[in-house]
Every structure is written in C-alpha cells, then in structure tokens.
PDB file of C-alpha atoms in Angstrom:
ATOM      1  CA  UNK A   9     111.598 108.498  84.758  1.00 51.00           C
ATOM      2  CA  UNK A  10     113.043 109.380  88.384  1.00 53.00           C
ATOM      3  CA  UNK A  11     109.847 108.890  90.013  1.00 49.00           C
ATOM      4  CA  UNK A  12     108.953 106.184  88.435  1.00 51.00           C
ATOM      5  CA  UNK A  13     112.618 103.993  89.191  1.00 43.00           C
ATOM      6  CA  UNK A  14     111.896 104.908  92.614  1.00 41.00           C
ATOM      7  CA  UNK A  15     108.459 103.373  92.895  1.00 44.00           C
ATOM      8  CA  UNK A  16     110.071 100.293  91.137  1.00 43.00           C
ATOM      9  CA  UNK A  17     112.591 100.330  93.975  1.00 41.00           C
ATOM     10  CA  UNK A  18     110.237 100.847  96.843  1.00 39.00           C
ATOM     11  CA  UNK A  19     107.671  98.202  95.472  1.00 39.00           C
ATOM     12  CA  UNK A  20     110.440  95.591  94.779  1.00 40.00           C
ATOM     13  CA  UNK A  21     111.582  96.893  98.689  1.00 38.00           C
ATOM     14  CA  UNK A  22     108.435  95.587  99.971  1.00 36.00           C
ATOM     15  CA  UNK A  23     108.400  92.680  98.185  1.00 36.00           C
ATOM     16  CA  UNK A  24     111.113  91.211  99.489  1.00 34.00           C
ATOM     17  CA  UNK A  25     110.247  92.161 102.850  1.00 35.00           C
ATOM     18  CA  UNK A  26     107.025  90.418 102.208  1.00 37.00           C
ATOM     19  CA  UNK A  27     108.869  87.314 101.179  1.00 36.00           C
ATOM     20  CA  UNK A  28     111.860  87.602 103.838  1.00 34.00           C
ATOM     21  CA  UNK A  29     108.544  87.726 106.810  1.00 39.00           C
ATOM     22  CA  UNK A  30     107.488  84.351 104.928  1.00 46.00           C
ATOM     23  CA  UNK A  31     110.604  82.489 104.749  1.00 67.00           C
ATOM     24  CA  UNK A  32     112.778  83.690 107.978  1.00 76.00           C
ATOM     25  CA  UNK A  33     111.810  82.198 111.220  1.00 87.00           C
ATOM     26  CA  UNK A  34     110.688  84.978 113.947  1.00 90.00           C
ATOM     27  CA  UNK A  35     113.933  84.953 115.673  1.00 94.00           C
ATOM     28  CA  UNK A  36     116.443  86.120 112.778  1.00 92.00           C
ATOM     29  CA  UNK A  37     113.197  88.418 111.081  1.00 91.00           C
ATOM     30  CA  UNK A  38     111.113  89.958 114.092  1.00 93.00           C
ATOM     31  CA  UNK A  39     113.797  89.096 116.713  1.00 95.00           C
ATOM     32  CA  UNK A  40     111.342  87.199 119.118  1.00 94.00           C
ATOM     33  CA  UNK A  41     110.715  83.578 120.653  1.00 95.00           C
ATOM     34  CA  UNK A  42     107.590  82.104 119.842  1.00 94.00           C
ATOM     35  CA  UNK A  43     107.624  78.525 120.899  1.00 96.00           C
ATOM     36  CA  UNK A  44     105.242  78.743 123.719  1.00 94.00           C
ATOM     37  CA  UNK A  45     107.761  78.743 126.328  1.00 96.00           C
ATOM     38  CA  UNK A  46     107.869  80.616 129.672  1.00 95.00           C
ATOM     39  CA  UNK A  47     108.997  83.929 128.828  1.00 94.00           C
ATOM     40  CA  UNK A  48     108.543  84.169 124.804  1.00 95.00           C
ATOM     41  CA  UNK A  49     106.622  86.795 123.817  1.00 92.00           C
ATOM     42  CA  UNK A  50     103.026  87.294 124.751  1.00 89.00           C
ATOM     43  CA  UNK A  51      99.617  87.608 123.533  1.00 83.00           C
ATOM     44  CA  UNK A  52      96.542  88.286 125.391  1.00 84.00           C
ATOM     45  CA  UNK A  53      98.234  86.754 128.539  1.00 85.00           C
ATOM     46  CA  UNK A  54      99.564  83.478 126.888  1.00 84.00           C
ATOM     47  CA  UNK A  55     103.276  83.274 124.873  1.00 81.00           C
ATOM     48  CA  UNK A  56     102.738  83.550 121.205  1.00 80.00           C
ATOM     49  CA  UNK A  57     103.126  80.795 119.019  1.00 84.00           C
ATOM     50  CA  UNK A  58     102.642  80.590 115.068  1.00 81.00           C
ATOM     51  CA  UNK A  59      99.315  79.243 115.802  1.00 80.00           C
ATOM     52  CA  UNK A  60      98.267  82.863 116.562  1.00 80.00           C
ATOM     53  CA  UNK A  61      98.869  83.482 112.906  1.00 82.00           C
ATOM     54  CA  UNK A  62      99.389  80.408 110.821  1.00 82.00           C
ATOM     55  CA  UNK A  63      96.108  78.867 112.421  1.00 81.00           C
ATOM     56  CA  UNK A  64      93.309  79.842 109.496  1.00 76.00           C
ATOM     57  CA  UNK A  65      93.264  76.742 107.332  1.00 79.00           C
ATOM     58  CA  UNK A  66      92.773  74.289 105.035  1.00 94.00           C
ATOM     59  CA  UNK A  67      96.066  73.597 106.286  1.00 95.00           C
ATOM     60  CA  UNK A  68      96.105  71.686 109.513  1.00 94.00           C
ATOM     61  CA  UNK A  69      99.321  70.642 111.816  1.00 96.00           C
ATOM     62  CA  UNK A  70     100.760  68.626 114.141  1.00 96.00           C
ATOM     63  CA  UNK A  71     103.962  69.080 115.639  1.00 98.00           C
ATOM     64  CA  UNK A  72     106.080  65.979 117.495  1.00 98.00           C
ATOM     65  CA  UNK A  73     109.357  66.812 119.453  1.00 98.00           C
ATOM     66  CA  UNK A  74     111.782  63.391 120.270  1.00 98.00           C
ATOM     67  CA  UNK A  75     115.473  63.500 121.135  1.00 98.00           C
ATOM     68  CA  UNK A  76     117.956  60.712 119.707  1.00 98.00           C
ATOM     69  CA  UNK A  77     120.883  59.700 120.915  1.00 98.00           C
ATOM     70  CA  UNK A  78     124.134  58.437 118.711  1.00 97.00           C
ATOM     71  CA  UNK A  79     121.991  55.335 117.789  1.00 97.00           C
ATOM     72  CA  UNK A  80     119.060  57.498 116.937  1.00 97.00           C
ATOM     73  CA  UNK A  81     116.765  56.217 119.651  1.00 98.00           C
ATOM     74  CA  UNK A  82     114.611  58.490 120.940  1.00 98.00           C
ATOM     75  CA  UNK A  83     115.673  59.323 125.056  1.00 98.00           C
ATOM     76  CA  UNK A  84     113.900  60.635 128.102  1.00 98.00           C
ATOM     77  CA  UNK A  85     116.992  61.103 130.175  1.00 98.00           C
ATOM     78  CA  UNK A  86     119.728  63.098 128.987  1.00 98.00           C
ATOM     79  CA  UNK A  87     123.689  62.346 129.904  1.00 98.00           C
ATOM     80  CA  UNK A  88     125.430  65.866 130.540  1.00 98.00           C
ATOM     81  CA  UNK A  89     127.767  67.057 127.942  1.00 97.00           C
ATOM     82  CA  UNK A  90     126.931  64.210 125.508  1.00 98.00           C
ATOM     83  CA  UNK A  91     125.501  64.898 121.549  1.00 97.00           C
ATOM     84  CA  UNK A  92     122.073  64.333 120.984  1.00 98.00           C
ATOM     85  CA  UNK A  93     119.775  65.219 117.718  1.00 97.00           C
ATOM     86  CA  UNK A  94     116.799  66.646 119.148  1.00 98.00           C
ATOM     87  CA  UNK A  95     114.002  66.426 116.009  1.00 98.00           C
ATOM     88  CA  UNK A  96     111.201  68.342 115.392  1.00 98.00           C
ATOM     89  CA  UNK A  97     108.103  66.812 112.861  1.00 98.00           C
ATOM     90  CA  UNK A  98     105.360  68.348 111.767  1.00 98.00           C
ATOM     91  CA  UNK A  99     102.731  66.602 110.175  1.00 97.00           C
ATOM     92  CA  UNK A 100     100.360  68.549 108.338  1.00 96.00           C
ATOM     93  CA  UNK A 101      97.277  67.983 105.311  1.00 95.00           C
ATOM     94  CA  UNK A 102      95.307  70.493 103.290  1.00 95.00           C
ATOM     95  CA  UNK A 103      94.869  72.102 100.011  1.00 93.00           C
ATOM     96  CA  UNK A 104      98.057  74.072  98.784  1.00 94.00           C
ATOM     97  CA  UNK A 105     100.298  72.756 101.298  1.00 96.00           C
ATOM     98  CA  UNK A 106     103.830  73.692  99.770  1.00 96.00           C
ATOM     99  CA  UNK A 107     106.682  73.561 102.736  1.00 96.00           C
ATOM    100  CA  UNK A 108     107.455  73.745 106.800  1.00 97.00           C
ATOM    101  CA  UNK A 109     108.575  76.058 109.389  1.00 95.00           C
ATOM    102  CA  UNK A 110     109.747  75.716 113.280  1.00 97.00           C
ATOM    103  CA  UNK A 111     110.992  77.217 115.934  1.00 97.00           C
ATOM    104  CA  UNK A 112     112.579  75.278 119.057  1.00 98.00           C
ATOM    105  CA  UNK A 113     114.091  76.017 121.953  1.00 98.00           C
ATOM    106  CA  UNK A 114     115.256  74.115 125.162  1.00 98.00           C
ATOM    107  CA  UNK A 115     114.889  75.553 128.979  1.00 98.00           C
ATOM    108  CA  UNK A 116     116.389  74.152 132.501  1.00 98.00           C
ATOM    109  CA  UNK A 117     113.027  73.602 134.224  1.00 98.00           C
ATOM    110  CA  UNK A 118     114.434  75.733 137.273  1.00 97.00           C
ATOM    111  CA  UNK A 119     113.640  79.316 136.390  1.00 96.00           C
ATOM    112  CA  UNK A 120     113.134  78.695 132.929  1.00 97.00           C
ATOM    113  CA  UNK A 121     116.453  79.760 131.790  1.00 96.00           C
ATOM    114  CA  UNK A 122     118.065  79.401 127.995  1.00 97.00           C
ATOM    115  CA  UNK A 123     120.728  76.135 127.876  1.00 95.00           C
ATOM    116  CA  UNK A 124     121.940  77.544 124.793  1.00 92.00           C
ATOM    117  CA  UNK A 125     122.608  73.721 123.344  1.00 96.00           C
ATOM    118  CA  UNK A 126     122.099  74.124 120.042  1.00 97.00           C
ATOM    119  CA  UNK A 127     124.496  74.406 117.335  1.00 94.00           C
ATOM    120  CA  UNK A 128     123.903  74.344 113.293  1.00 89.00           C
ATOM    121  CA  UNK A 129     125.191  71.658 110.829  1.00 79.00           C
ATOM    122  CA  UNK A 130     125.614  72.658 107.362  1.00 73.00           C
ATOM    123  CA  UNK A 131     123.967  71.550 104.857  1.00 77.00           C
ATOM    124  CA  UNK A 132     120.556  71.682 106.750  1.00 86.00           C
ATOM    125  CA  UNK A 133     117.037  73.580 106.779  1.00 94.00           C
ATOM    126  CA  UNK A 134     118.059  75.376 109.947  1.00 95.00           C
ATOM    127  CA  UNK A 135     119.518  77.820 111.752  1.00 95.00           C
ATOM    128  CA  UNK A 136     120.313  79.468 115.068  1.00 96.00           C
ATOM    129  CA  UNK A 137     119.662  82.808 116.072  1.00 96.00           C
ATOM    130  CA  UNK A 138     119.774  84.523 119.564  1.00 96.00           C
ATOM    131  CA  UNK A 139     117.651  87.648 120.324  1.00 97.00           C
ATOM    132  CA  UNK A 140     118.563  90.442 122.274  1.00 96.00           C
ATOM    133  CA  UNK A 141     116.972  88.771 125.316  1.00 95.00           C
ATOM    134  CA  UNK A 142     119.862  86.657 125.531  1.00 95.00           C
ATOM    135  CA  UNK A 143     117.623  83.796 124.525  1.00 97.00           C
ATOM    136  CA  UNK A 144     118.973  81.439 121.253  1.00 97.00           C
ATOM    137  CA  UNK A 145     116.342  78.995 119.033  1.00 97.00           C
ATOM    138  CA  UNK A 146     116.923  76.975 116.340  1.00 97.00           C
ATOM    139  CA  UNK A 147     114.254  77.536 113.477  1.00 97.00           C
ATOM    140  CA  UNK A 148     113.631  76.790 109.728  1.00 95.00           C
ATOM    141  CA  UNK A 149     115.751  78.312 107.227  1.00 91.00           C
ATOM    142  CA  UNK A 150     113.540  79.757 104.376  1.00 92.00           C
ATOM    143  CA  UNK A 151     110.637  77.544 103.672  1.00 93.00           C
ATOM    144  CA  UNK A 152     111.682  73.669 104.225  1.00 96.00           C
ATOM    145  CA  UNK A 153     110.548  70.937 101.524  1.00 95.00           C
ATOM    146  CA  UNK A 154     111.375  68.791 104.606  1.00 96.00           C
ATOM    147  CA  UNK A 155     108.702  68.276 107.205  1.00 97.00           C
ATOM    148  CA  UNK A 156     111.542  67.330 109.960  1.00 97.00           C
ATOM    149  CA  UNK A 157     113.903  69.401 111.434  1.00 97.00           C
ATOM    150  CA  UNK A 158     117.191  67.824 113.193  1.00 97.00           C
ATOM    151  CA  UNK A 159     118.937  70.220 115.224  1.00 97.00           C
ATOM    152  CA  UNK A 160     122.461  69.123 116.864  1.00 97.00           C
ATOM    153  CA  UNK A 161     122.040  69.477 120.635  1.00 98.00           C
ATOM    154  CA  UNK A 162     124.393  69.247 123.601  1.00 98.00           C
ATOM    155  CA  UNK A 163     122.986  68.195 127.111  1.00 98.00           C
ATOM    156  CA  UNK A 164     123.884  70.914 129.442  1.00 98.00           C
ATOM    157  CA  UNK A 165     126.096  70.196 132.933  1.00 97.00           C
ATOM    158  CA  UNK A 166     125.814  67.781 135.455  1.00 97.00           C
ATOM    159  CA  UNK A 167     123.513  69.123 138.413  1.00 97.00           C
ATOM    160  CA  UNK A 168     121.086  70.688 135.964  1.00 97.00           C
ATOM    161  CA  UNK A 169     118.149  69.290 136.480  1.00 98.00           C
ATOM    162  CA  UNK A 170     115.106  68.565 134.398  1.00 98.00           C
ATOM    163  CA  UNK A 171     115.054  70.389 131.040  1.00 98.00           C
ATOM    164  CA  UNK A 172     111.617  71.022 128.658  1.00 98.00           C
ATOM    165  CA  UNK A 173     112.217  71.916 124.799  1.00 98.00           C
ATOM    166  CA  UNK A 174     109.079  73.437 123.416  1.00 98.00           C
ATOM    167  CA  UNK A 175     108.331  74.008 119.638  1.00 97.00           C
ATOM    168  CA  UNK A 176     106.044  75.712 117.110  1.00 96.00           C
ATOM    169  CA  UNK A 177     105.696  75.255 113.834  1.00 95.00           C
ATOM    170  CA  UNK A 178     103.593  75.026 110.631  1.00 95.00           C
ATOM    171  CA  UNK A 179     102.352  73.785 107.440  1.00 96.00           C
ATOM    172  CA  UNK A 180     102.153  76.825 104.498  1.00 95.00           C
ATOM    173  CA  UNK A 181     100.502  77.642 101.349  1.00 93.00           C
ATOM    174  CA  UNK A 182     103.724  79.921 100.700  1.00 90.00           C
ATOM    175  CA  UNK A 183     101.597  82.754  99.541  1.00 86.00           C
ATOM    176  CA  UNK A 184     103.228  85.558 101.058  1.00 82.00           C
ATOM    177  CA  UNK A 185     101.104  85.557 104.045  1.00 81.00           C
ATOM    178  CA  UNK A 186      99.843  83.275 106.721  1.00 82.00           C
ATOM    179  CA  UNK A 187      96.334  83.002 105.568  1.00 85.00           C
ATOM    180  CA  UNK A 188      95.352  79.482 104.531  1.00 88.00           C
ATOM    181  CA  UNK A 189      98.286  77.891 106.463  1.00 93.00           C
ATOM    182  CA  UNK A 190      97.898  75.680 109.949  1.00 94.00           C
ATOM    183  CA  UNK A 191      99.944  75.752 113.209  1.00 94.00           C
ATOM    184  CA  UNK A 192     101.325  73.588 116.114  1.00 95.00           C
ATOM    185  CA  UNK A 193     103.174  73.196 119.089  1.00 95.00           C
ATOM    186  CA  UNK A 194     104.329  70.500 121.509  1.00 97.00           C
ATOM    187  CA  UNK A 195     107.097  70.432 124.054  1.00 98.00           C
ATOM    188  CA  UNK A 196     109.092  67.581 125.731  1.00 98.00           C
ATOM    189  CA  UNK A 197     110.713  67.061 128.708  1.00 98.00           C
ATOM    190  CA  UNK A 198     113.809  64.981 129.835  1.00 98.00           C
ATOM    191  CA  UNK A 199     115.269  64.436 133.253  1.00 98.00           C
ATOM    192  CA  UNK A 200     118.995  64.328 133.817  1.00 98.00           C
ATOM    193  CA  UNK A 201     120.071  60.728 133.903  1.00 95.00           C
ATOM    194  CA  UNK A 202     121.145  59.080 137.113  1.00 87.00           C
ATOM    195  CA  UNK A 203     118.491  61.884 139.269  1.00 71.00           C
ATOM    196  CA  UNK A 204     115.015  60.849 140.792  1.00 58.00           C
ATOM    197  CA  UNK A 205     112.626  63.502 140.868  1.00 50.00           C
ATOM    198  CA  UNK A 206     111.472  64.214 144.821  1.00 47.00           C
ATOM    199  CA  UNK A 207     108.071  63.132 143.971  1.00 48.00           C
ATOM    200  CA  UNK A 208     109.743  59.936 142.591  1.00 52.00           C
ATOM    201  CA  UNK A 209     110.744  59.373 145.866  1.00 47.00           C
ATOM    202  CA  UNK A 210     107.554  59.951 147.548  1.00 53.00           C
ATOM    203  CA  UNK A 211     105.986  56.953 145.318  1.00 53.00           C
ATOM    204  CA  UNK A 212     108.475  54.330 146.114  1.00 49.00           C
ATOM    205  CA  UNK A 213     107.110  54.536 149.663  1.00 56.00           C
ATOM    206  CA  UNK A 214     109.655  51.580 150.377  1.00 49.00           C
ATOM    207  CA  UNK A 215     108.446  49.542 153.711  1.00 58.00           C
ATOM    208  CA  UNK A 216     112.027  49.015 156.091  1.00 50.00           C
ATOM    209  CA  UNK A 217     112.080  46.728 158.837  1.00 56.00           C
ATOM    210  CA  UNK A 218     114.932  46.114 161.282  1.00 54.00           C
ATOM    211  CA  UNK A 219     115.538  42.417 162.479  1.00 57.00           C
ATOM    212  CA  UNK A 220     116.398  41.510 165.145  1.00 61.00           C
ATOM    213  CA  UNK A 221     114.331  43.949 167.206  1.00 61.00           C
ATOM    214  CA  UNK A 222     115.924  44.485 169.770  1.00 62.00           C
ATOM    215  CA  UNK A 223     119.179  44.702 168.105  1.00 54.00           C
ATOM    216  CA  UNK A 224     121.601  41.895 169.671  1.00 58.00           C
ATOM    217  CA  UNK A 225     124.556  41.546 167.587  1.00 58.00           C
ATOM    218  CA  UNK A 226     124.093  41.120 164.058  1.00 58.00           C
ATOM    219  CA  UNK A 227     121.331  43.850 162.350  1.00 50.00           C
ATOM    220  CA  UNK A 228     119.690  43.430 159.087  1.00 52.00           C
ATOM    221  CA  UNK A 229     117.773  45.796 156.920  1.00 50.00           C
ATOM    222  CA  UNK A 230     114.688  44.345 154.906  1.00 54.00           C
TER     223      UNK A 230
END
C-alpha cells in the first residue's frame, strides 16, 4: 500500500513537472533567456530561441514586435522615462493549435546590457522574471488563449542610446511537449528621440557655402 502511494506521488510529481515545463516561460522554469539576444543562452554557436524546440510542425509562427505610445501608435523613437506598451503578436496556423507563448526582452545597443523596463499589470497573460544573470524578460504566463502579449515598458534615461527588444515565441498543440508546435522570433529597434545616428550624419552630406568670399562685412551661410 506504501509502495504503491509513493509511486502515485512520484508519477503525479512528474506530471506536473511535465505540465509546469509546458506552461512556464524559460525564465521563471529553466531560469534562462531565450529570445535570441546577445548573450542568452547558446546553442551550437547561436542564442537559443524556442524555435530550437517548438520548430517541428504542423504548427507554423510568426512573431511581430511594435511599441505604442499613450495613443497606441506604434513608435520608432522612444522619449526617456515616458510609458510605452511594447506588444508582442504571434501569428500562427496548423492542426491542433490550442494557445501562445513569448519571451521578450529589451537591450541598450551599447554592450548589450539589460534596461530592466518592464513591469507587470495585473490581470494579464504575463509576467516578469529575472535570472541569476542579472538579466529580467517578460514572458507568457501559463499557456495564453491570447495571441498578443502587451507588456508595460518604461524608456530608459536620457543619453542611452539606441535600444533593440528581441522576442521568441510560439504557437502549441499543448500536449505536454513541444512536438507538433511552431516557433518565431523578431526583434525591433528604436532610437532615442531627439539623437541622429553618426551614420545619419554622414548621409546628409549638407553642401555650405560662405558669401561673400572674401568676407567684407556682413557673412552668410548657405
């Protein structure tokens, strides 16, 4: 009777570790970033993204990343320290398609370092977890019904630079396992507003001419 309680115990164990691998995103279950981004964790010389796994169809996915601003219009320049929703979709087809998964995160372009932005908003499909990297993402909480994921943002500090979010994510069969289910991943990136990047500069190429020439008196620039 013993033995047999604690095979019930240790089969209903794995089970639920089965199901928690399924419905957690990789940052709260496996603590590691797989977004494709510059310093997530690698596979055969490339950062892993759920495409390694969730990649085997009939499922097939897409994955779109915009940011919106307090009008929900989708930006390319970001204002420091102002709210933004940044919004991942996935779009994905195929037989037994039954929910969504993502995970996001956003990097200043210099070094590739975490901006740490996000923050959760309750009720949602998502959630934020940092791993002990230092490194924090925003990904699905348990298996979304919802194809799009809006994750509160705030645009780091004036001075920062150009910033890339990247994102994975997936359409599954929600059978336990990522066989059957397709993968994505896209990334975005936004310049700080009221910067020019150098090689902005280089194409204005701007033609200046100094009149009169030889300067007597009055100069003007053209």
């Amino acid at each position: 009777m013993r033995l047999r309680l604690l095979f019930s115990t240790i089969i209903m164990s794995l089970v639920l570790m089965l199901s928690m691998g399924n419905k957690n995103g990789r940052a709260s279950s496996q603590n590691k970033g797989n977004t494709g981004a510059p310093g997530d964790e690698i596979s055969l010389g490339q950062p892993k993204t759920c495409r390694n796994c969730h990649n085997q169809g009939p499922i097939t996915a897409s994955l779109a990343i915009s940011v919106l601003d307090a009008s929900n219009q989708p930006v390319t320049q970001y204002h420091p320290g102002q709210a933004y929703t940044a919004s991942v979709k996935i779009t994905a087809t195929g037989t037994g398609l039954q929910g969504y998964g993502f995970q996001m995160i956003a990097l200043k372009d210099a070094g590739n370092t975490d901006l740490d932005g996000f923050s959760d908003m309750n009720p949602n499909n998502y959630k934020i977890a940092t791993i002990s990297n230092g490194r924090t993402y925003a990904e699905h909480d348990n298996i979304s019904s919802s194809n799009t994921f809006n994750v509160k943002w705030t645009a780091p500090a004036a001075g920062t630079g150009n910033i890339t979010f990247y994102a994975s994510g997936n359409g599954v069969n929600a059978n336990g396992g990522t066989g059957g289910d397709g993968g994505a991943l896209n990334s975005l990136k936004l310049t700080e507003f009221g910067t020019v990047a150098t090689e902005e500069v280089e194409k204005l190429n701007l033609p200046v001419s100094i009149t009169p020439n030889p300067v007597t008196g009055n100069t003007f620039l053209h």
